[in-house]
Coordinates of C-alpha atoms and ligand atoms in Angstrom, one line a residue:
X1 CA 0.2 -14.0 41.9
X2 CA -1.8 -16.0 39.4
X3 CA -4.5 -15.3 36.8
X4 CA -7.8 -16.9 36.2
X5 CA -9.1 -17.6 32.7
X6 CA -11.4 -14.6 32.6
X7 CA -8.5 -12.2 33.4
X8 CA -6.3 -13.8 30.8
X9 CA -9.0 -13.5 28.2
X10 CA -9.5 -9.9 29.1
X11 CA -5.8 -9.3 28.8
X12 CA -5.8 -10.9 25.3
X13 CA -8.8 -8.9 24.2
X14 CA -7.2 -5.7 25.4
X15 CA -4.1 -6.7 23.4
X16 CA -6.1 -7.0 20.2
X17 CA -7.5 -10.6 20.2
X18 CA -11.1 -10.9 18.9
X19 CA -11.7 -14.4 20.5
X20 CA -9.9 -16.3 23.2
X21 CA -10.2 -19.9 24.3
X22 CA -8.4 -22.4 26.6
X23 CA -7.6 -26.1 26.4
X24 CA -5.1 -28.7 27.5
X25 CA -1.8 -29.2 25.8
X26 CA -2.1 -32.9 25.1
X27 CA -0.9 -34.0 21.7
X28 CA -3.3 -33.6 18.8
X29 CA -3.2 -37.3 17.8
X30 CA -6.1 -37.2 15.4
X31 CA -4.5 -34.3 13.5
X32 CA -1.1 -36.2 13.5
X33 CA -3.0 -39.2 11.9
X34 CA -4.7 -36.8 9.3
X35 CA -1.3 -35.2 8.4
X36 CA 0.3 -38.7 7.9
X37 CA -2.7 -40.0 5.9
X38 CA -2.9 -36.9 3.7
X39 CA 0.8 -36.9 3.1
X40 CA 0.6 -40.6 2.1
X41 CA -2.2 -39.8 -0.3
X42 CA -0.2 -36.9 -1.8
X43 CA -2.9 -34.3 -0.8
X44 CA -0.2 -32.2 0.8
X45 CA 1.3 -31.5 -2.7
X46 CA 4.8 -31.8 -1.3
X47 CA 4.2 -29.0 1.2
X48 CA 6.5 -28.9 4.3
X49 CA 5.1 -26.7 7.1
X50 CA 3.2 -28.8 9.6
X51 CA 3.5 -31.8 7.3
X52 CA 7.3 -32.0 7.6
X53 CA 7.2 -33.6 11.0
X54 CA 3.6 -34.5 12.1
X55 CA 4.6 -35.8 15.5
X56 CA 6.3 -32.5 16.2
X57 CA 3.7 -30.1 14.9
X58 CA 0.9 -31.8 16.8
X59 CA 2.6 -31.9 20.2
X60 CA 2.8 -28.6 22.1
X61 CA 5.4 -30.1 24.5
X62 CA 7.9 -29.8 21.6
X63 CA 7.5 -26.0 22.0
X64 CA 7.6 -26.1 25.8
X65 CA 8.4 -29.5 27.5
X66 CA 6.5 -28.5 30.7
X67 CA 3.4 -27.4 28.7
X68 CA 0.0 -28.2 30.3
X69 CA -2.3 -25.6 28.7
X70 CA -2.9 -23.5 25.6
X71 CA -4.5 -20.1 25.4
X72 CA -5.8 -19.8 21.8
X73 CA -6.5 -16.5 20.2
X74 CA -8.1 -15.3 17.0
X75 CA -7.9 -12.0 15.2
X76 CA -10.4 -11.1 12.6
X77 CA -9.4 -9.8 9.2
X78 CA -11.3 -7.6 6.7
X79 CA -13.5 -9.2 4.0
X80 CA -13.2 -9.6 0.3
X81 CA -13.0 -6.7 -2.2
X82 CA -14.4 -7.1 -5.7
X83 CA -12.2 -7.5 -8.7
X84 CA -11.0 -4.4 -10.4
X85 CA -10.8 -6.1 -13.8
X86 CA -14.5 -5.5 -14.5
X87 CA -17.2 -7.8 -13.2
X88 CA -16.0 -10.6 -11.0
X89 CA -13.0 -12.5 -12.2
X90 CA -13.2 -11.3 -15.8
X91 CA -11.3 -12.6 -18.7
X92 CA -11.0 -9.2 -20.1
X93 CA -10.3 -5.8 -18.6
X94 CA -11.3 -2.5 -19.9
X95 CA -8.7 -1.1 -22.3
X96 CA -8.3 2.1 -20.4
X97 CA -7.7 0.4 -17.1
X98 CA -4.3 -1.1 -16.1
X99 CA -4.7 -4.8 -15.2
X100 CA -4.9 -5.6 -11.5
X101 CA -4.4 -8.8 -9.6
X102 CA -6.3 -9.5 -6.4
X103 CA -4.7 -10.3 -3.0
X104 CA -6.6 -12.6 -0.6
X105 CA -8.0 -10.8 2.4
X106 CA -5.8 -12.4 5.0
X107 CA -2.7 -11.2 3.2
X108 CA -3.6 -7.6 2.7
X109 CA -2.3 -6.4 5.9
X110 CA 0.0 -7.8 8.6
X111 CA -2.7 -9.5 10.7
X112 CA -0.2 -11.9 12.2
X113 CA 1.7 -9.1 13.9
X114 CA -1.6 -8.0 15.5
X115 CA -2.3 -11.6 16.5
X116 CA 1.1 -12.1 18.0
X117 CA 0.9 -8.9 19.9
X118 CA -2.3 -10.0 21.6
X119 CA -0.9 -13.4 22.3
X120 CA 2.3 -11.8 23.7
X121 CA 0.3 -9.7 26.1
X122 CA -1.1 -13.0 27.5
X123 CA 2.4 -14.6 27.6
X124 CA 3.8 -11.5 29.4
X125 CA 1.1 -11.7 32.0
X126 CA 1.9 -15.4 32.6
X127 CA 5.6 -14.7 32.8
X128 CA 4.9 -12.0 35.3
X129 CA 3.6 -14.6 37.7
X130 CA 6.5 -17.0 37.2
X131 CA 5.1 -19.2 34.5
X132 CA 6.7 -20.2 31.2
X133 CA 4.8 -19.2 28.1
X134 CA 5.7 -19.4 24.4
X135 CA 3.8 -17.7 21.5
X136 CA 3.2 -19.6 18.3
X137 CA 1.1 -18.6 15.2
X138 CA 1.2 -19.8 11.6
X139 CA 4.5 -21.6 12.2
X140 CA 5.5 -25.2 11.4
X141 CA 5.5 -25.9 15.2
X142 CA 1.7 -26.3 15.9
X143 CA -1.5 -27.0 14.1
X144 CA -3.4 -23.8 14.9
X145 CA -6.8 -25.0 13.7
X146 CA -6.7 -28.1 15.9
X147 CA -5.9 -26.0 18.9
X148 CA -8.7 -23.5 18.1
X149 CA -11.1 -26.4 17.7
X150 CA -10.1 -28.0 21.0
X151 CA -10.4 -24.6 22.8
X152 CA -13.9 -24.3 21.4
X153 CA -13.2 -21.0 19.6
X154 CA -15.0 -22.3 16.6
X155 CA -16.3 -25.3 14.6
X156 CA -14.6 -27.0 11.7
X157 CA -16.2 -25.8 8.5
X158 CA -16.5 -28.0 5.5
X159 CA -14.0 -25.7 3.8
X160 CA -11.6 -27.0 6.5
X161 CA -11.4 -23.5 8.2
X162 CA -12.4 -22.8 11.8
X163 CA -15.5 -20.7 11.9
X164 CA -15.9 -18.5 15.0
X165 CA -19.5 -17.7 16.0
X166 CA -20.4 -14.2 14.7
X167 CA -16.9 -13.8 13.1
X168 CA -17.0 -16.6 10.6
X169 CA -13.7 -18.0 9.2
X170 CA -12.1 -14.7 8.4
X171 CA -9.7 -15.0 11.3
X172 CA -6.0 -15.8 11.8
X173 CA -5.2 -18.2 14.7
X174 CA -2.4 -18.7 17.2
X175 CA -1.7 -19.9 20.7
X176 CA 0.3 -19.3 23.9
X177 CA 1.7 -22.6 25.1
X178 CA 2.2 -22.5 28.9
X179 CA 3.0 -24.5 32.0
X180 CA 0.4 -22.5 34.0
X181 CA -2.3 -24.9 35.2
X182 CA -5.2 -22.8 33.9
X183 CA -7.3 -25.8 32.7
X184 CA -8.0 -29.3 34.0
X185 CA -10.2 -30.4 31.1
X186 CA -11.3 -29.3 27.7
X187 CA -14.4 -27.3 26.9
X188 CA -17.4 -28.9 25.1
X189 CA -16.8 -28.6 21.4
X190 CA -19.0 -26.0 19.7
X191 CA -21.9 -27.4 17.8
X192 CA -21.5 -27.8 14.0
X193 CA -22.7 -24.6 12.3
X194 CA -22.5 -25.9 8.7
X195 CA -25.5 -28.2 8.8
X196 CA -26.6 -29.1 5.3
X197 CA -24.8 -26.2 3.6
X198 CA -22.3 -27.3 0.8
X199 CA -21.6 -23.9 -0.7
X200 CA -17.8 -24.1 -0.2
X201 CA -17.6 -27.5 -1.9
X202 CA -19.6 -26.2 -4.8
X203 CA -17.9 -22.8 -4.9
X204 CA -14.3 -23.9 -5.1
X205 CA -13.2 -23.0 -8.6
X206 CA -10.9 -26.1 -8.9
X207 CA -12.9 -28.7 -6.9
X208 CA -10.1 -28.8 -4.3
X209 CA -12.4 -29.6 -1.4
X210 CA -12.6 -33.3 -2.1
X211 CA -14.6 -34.1 1.0
X212 CA -16.0 -32.0 3.9
X213 CA -13.0 -30.8 5.8
X214 CA -10.4 -32.1 3.3
X215 CA -8.5 -30.0 0.9
X216 CA -6.4 -31.5 -1.9
X217 CA -3.6 -28.9 -2.0
X218 CA -2.6 -30.0 -5.5
X219 CA -5.7 -28.3 -6.7
X220 CA -5.9 -25.5 -4.2
X221 CA -5.1 -22.1 -5.7
X222 CA -3.9 -20.8 -2.3
X223 CA -1.2 -23.4 -2.5
X224 CA -0.4 -23.3 -6.2
X225 CA 0.6 -19.6 -6.0
X226 CA 3.1 -20.6 -3.3
X227 CA 4.4 -23.8 -4.9
X228 CA 7.8 -24.0 -6.6
X229 CA 8.4 -24.7 -10.2
X230 CA 6.1 -24.2 -13.2
X231 CA 2.5 -23.2 -12.4
X232 CA 0.3 -26.2 -13.0
X233 CA -1.2 -25.6 -16.5
X234 CA -4.5 -27.2 -15.5
X235 CA -5.2 -24.4 -13.0
X236 CA -3.8 -21.4 -14.8
X237 CA -7.2 -20.3 -16.2
X238 CA -8.9 -21.0 -12.9
X239 CA -6.4 -18.7 -11.1
X240 CA -8.3 -15.8 -12.7
X241 CA -7.0 -12.6 -11.2
X242 CA -5.6 -13.9 -7.9
X243 CA -1.9 -13.1 -7.3
X244 CA -1.8 -14.4 -3.7
X245 CA -4.2 -16.6 -1.8
X246 CA -7.8 -17.5 -2.7
X247 CA -10.9 -16.5 -0.9
X248 CA -13.7 -18.3 -2.8
X249 CA -14.5 -20.9 -0.2
X250 CA -14.6 -18.2 2.4
X251 CA -16.6 -15.7 0.3
X252 CA -19.4 -18.1 -0.4
X253 CA -19.7 -19.1 3.2
X254 CA -23.0 -17.8 4.7
X255 CA -21.6 -17.1 8.2
X256 CA -18.9 -14.9 6.7
X257 CA -21.5 -13.0 4.8
X258 CA -23.6 -12.5 7.9
X259 CA -20.8 -11.7 10.3
X260 CA -20.8 -8.7 12.4
X261 CA -18.3 -6.2 10.9
X262 CA -15.1 -5.6 12.9
X263 CA -14.6 -2.5 14.9
X264 CA -12.5 0.1 13.1
X265 CA -8.9 -0.7 14.2
X266 CA -6.1 1.7 13.3
X267 CA -3.6 -1.2 13.6
X268 CA -5.3 -3.0 10.7
X269 CA -5.2 -0.9 7.6
X270 CA -6.1 -2.6 4.4
X271 CA -2.8 -1.9 2.6
X272 CA -2.7 -4.2 -0.3
X273 CA -6.0 -5.4 -1.9
X274 CA -4.8 -5.2 -5.5
X275 CA -1.5 -5.2 -7.2
X276 CA -0.8 -3.5 -10.5
X277 CA 0.4 -6.3 -12.7
X278 CA 2.4 -4.2 -15.2
X279 CA 4.1 -2.4 -12.4
X280 CA 5.0 -5.7 -10.7
X281 CA 6.4 -7.1 -13.9
X282 CA 8.5 -3.9 -14.5
X283 CA 9.9 -4.0 -10.9
X284 CA 13.4 -5.1 -9.8
X285 CA 14.0 -8.0 -7.4
X286 CA 14.7 -5.6 -4.6
X287 CA 11.5 -3.7 -5.2
X288 CA 9.5 -6.9 -5.2
X289 CA 11.0 -8.2 -2.0
X290 CA 10.5 -4.9 -0.2
X291 CA 6.8 -4.7 -1.3
X292 CA 5.8 -8.4 -1.0
X293 CA 8.4 -9.9 1.3
X294 CA 5.7 -10.5 4.0
X295 CA 4.2 -13.1 1.8
X296 CA 5.3 -16.7 1.6
X297 CA 7.4 -16.7 -1.6
X298 CA 9.2 -20.0 -2.4
X299 CA 12.9 -19.6 -1.5
X300 CA 12.3 -15.8 -1.3
X301 CA 12.8 -15.8 -5.1
X302 CA 10.9 -12.9 -6.7
X303 CA 10.7 -14.9 -10.0
X304 CA 7.7 -16.6 -8.4
X305 CA 5.9 -13.3 -8.1
X306 CA 6.6 -12.7 -11.8
X307 CA 5.5 -16.3 -12.7
X308 CA 2.2 -15.8 -11.0
X309 CA 1.8 -12.3 -12.5
X310 CA 2.3 -13.7 -16.0
X311 CA -0.4 -16.3 -15.4
X312 CA -2.8 -13.6 -14.2
X313 CA -1.8 -11.2 -17.0
X314 CA -2.7 -14.0 -19.5
X315 CA -6.2 -14.1 -17.9
X316 CA -7.0 -10.4 -17.5
X317 CA -4.8 -8.1 -19.7
X318 CA -5.8 -6.2 -22.8
X319 CA -3.5 -7.5 -25.5
X320 CA -3.7 -4.2 -27.5
X321 CA -2.1 -2.3 -24.7
X322 CA 1.5 -1.6 -25.7
X323 CA 2.7 -1.7 -22.1
X324 CA 1.3 -5.3 -21.9
X325 CA 3.1 -6.4 -25.0
X326 CA 6.3 -4.8 -23.7
X327 CA 6.3 -6.8 -20.5
X328 CA 5.4 -10.0 -22.3
X329 CA 8.3 -9.5 -24.7
X330 CA 10.5 -8.8 -21.8
X331 CA 9.5 -12.1 -20.3
X332 CA 10.2 -13.9 -23.6
X333 CA 13.8 -12.6 -23.5
X334 CA 14.3 -13.3 -19.8
X335 CA 17.4 -15.3 -18.9
X336 CA 15.4 -17.5 -16.6
X337 CA 13.7 -20.3 -18.5
X338 CA 10.8 -20.5 -16.1
X339 CA 9.9 -16.9 -16.8
X340 CA 10.3 -17.4 -20.6
X341 CA 8.0 -20.5 -20.3
X342 CA 5.3 -18.4 -18.6
X343 CA 5.9 -15.6 -21.1
X344 CA 5.2 -18.1 -23.9
X345 CA 1.9 -19.1 -22.2
X346 CA 1.0 -15.4 -21.7
X347 CA 1.9 -14.5 -25.3
X348 CA -0.1 -17.3 -26.8
X349 CA -3.1 -16.8 -24.6
X350 CA -3.1 -13.1 -25.4
X351 CA -2.4 -13.9 -29.1
X352 CA 0.7 -11.8 -29.1
X353 CA 3.7 -12.9 -31.3
X354 CA 6.6 -15.0 -30.1
X355 CA 9.2 -13.2 -32.3
X356 CA 11.1 -12.0 -29.2
X357 CA 11.4 -15.5 -27.7
X358 CA 15.0 -16.5 -26.8
X359 CA 16.3 -19.9 -25.7
X360 CA 13.4 -21.9 -27.3
X361 CA 15.4 -25.1 -26.9
X362 CA 15.2 -25.1 -23.1
X363 CA 13.0 -28.1 -22.0
X364 CA 10.7 -25.8 -20.0
X365 CA 10.1 -23.5 -22.9
X366 CA 9.8 -26.4 -25.4
X367 CA 7.1 -28.0 -23.2
X368 CA 5.3 -24.7 -23.1
X369 CA 5.4 -24.3 -26.9
X370 CA 3.8 -27.8 -27.3
X371 CA 1.0 -27.1 -24.8
X372 CA -2.5 -26.4 -26.0
X373 CA -3.6 -23.0 -24.7
X374 CA -7.2 -22.4 -24.0
X375 CA -8.5 -19.2 -25.7
X376 CA -10.0 -16.4 -23.7
X377 CA -13.8 -16.2 -23.7
X378 CA -15.0 -12.8 -24.8
X379 CA -17.4 -11.2 -22.2
Ligands
LIG401 C1 -0.6 -25.9 5.2 C2 -1.6 -24.7 5.3 C3 -2.4 -24.4 4.2 C4 -2.4 -25.2 3.0 C5 -3.3 -26.4 3.2 C6 -4.6 -26.1 3.8 C7 -5.3 -27.2 4.5 N1 -6.6 -27.2 4.4 O1 -4.7 -28.1 5.1 C8 -2.9 -24.1 1.9 C9 -1.7 -23.4 1.3 C10 -3.7 -24.7 0.8 C11 -3.6 -23.2 2.8 C12 -4.6 -22.4 2.4 C13 -5.3 -21.5 3.2 N2 -5.0 -21.2 4.5 CO1 -3.7 -22.1 5.5 N3 -2.5 -22.9 6.7 C14 -1.7 -24.0 6.6 C15 -1.0 -24.3 7.9 C16 0.5 -23.8 7.7 C17 -1.1 -25.8 8.3 C18 -2.5 -26.4 8.2 C19 -2.4 -27.9 8.4 O2 -1.7 -28.4 9.2 N4 -3.2 -28.6 7.6 C20 -3.2 -30.1 7.7 C21 -4.6 -30.7 7.7 C22 -4.5 -32.1 8.3 O3 -5.4 -30.0 8.6 P1 -7.0 -29.7 8.3 O4 -7.4 -29.5 7.0 O5 -7.2 -28.5 9.2 O6 -7.6 -31.1 8.9 C23 -8.5 -31.2 9.9 C24 -9.9 -31.2 9.4 O7 -10.0 -31.9 8.2 C25 -10.6 -31.9 10.6 N5 -11.6 -32.9 10.2 C26 -11.4 -34.2 10.2 N6 -12.5 -34.8 9.7 C27 -13.4 -33.8 9.4 C28 -14.7 -34.0 9.0 C29 -15.5 -32.8 8.8 C30 -16.9 -32.9 8.3 C31 -14.9 -31.5 9.0 C32 -15.6 -30.3 8.8 C33 -13.5 -31.4 9.5 C34 -12.9 -32.6 9.7 O8 -9.6 -32.6 11.3 C35 -8.4 -32.6 10.6 C36 -7.2 -32.7 11.5 O9 -7.2 -31.8 12.5 C37 -1.8 -23.4 8.9 C38 -1.0 -22.8 10.0 C39 -0.7 -23.7 11.1 N7 0.5 -23.7 11.6 O10 -1.6 -24.5 11.5 C40 -2.5 -22.3 8.0 C41 -3.9 -22.0 8.3 C42 -4.7 -23.3 8.4 N8 -4.4 -21.3 7.0 C43 -5.2 -20.3 7.2 C44 -5.7 -19.6 6.2 C45 -6.3 -18.2 6.5 C46 -5.8 -20.1 4.9 C47 -6.5 -19.5 3.7 C48 -8.0 -19.0 4.0 C49 -5.7 -18.4 3.0 C50 -6.2 -17.9 1.7 N9 -7.2 -17.0 1.7 O11 -5.7 -18.2 0.7 C51 -6.6 -20.8 2.7 C52 -7.8 -21.6 3.0 C53 -7.8 -22.9 2.1 C54 -8.6 -24.0 2.8 N10 -9.9 -24.2 2.4 O12 -8.1 -24.6 3.8 C55 -5.5 -20.1 8.7 C56 -6.9 -20.7 9.0 C57 -7.8 -19.8 9.7 C58 -9.1 -20.4 10.0 N11 -10.1 -19.6 10.2 O13 -9.3 -21.6 10.0 C59 -4.3 -20.9 9.4 C60 -4.6 -21.5 10.7 C61 -3.1 -19.9 9.5 C62 -3.3 -19.1 10.8 N12 -2.4 -19.2 11.8 O14 -4.2 -18.3 10.9 N13 -3.2 -23.3 4.1
LIG402 S1 -8.8 -21.6 -1.2 FE1 -9.7 -21.5 -3.3 S2 -8.9 -23.2 -4.4 FE2 -8.4 -23.6 -2.2 S3 -10.1 -24.8 -1.4 FE3 -10.7 -22.7 -1.1 S4 -11.9 -22.1 -2.9 FE4 -10.8 -23.9 -3.4
LIG403 S1 -19.8 -22.6 3.0 FE1 -21.4 -23.7 4.2 S2 -20.5 -25.8 4.4 FE2 -18.8 -24.5 3.8 S3 -17.8 -23.8 5.7 FE3 -19.4 -22.3 5.2 S4 -21.2 -22.9 6.3 FE4 -19.9 -24.6 6.3

């Protein structure tokens, strides 16, 4: 028994995929070159993921030596919600409202589980007729966007995302790598849908899209919230109220605004659009990992959630709220110098005192005390 592409696509769609495409499993040599070039230029900001071993992450035969084809799938995710801290990314929040931080749309629910389930349905069908098939999505093993592009699921947007006709870029992507001979050639690439539009380049709050299709991760907020160490001071104000991910270059994108809304899917419940900052800063390590463990957190260390929360708090909190001053004071006394350093930033930006500060001689804390802190603009 064997399957044709239409049957496999139908199996994937029944399994939950919103778009399915097919292509050959030859190495993605142009992407390997791009990874190497960007790494040399420092644009990867020290990231590992697909950058760790470009030859490996661009050759599907590393996942399955007998691979000849890819079945690429996309699952749509829900769109952006507005900030709860007043209008847009506000520098002040109403005194009677606890400060919130915003979670990027792709991270609000476990869309990757839905995606992998749809891809697994395809893999199971291939297994059932004697073929080998391996599912990969958002791993270090394959460049998902290059696969989606080759399979003609979408076009490369200038924001470097793949845009799927009628769905836009609000999709997560993955593949089934198989030895089933379901393709002999690649489909025609989809026509470019960006045209003269430049909205994502203009709309990025940090200027991270340095050329159409090229992101400098050193400036990208989606990376900075995941990066280890001290949060780059140059981008702390631009972080606004984002605690995880950044949607600006997707939000401004016209195809995303025009997209046809997804069907109501009980598997995909918007679970986590906003995080209560004070609650986060009052939580234990165990509580933080149980609530946010699905996110990429450097070394699985909850201190990075607290670091990000302090940077956001500095942007959105009401300094006259006693609960806010209590969590800032707690940060100033924290045994971890990185948390104390961000506590100093937060206290200074909110114009709260530093009397509770301990361990001021630590180099990270000293550097923070010497830094100039931009004042908050009243709105
Ligand atoms: C590392 C990574 C990041 C990094 C770096 C992003 C980047 N642009 O490279 C950071 C942490 C910043 C990031 C952020 C986000 N990410 Co990310 N990320 C990845 C990861 C793990 C690897 C991507 C990679 O290899 N990049 C390396 C470079 C070389 O790739 P590239 O930018 O795509 O380069 C190509 C284009 O430049 C194109 N190209 C070349 N010349 C030209 C010229 C023109 C004019 C154009 C338009 C294109 C073009 O060819 C290059 C080579 O193929 C993938 C998962 C995976 N395993 O693939 C997810 C992935 C790319 N991320 C994803 C998502 C959802 C996001 C965010 C939207 C999340 C968020 N809301 O915060 C943001 C978007 C930021 C952005 N504008 O890219 C999705 C993308 C979905 C889609 N529709 O495209 C992926 C595929 C995860 C998944 N499996 O669904 N991400
Ligand atoms: S995710 Fe945010 S910071 Fe990164 S390129 Fe897009 S708009 Fe810029
Ligand atoms: S904002 Fe405009 S240029 Fe950027 S990806 Fe969307 S359509 Fe393309």
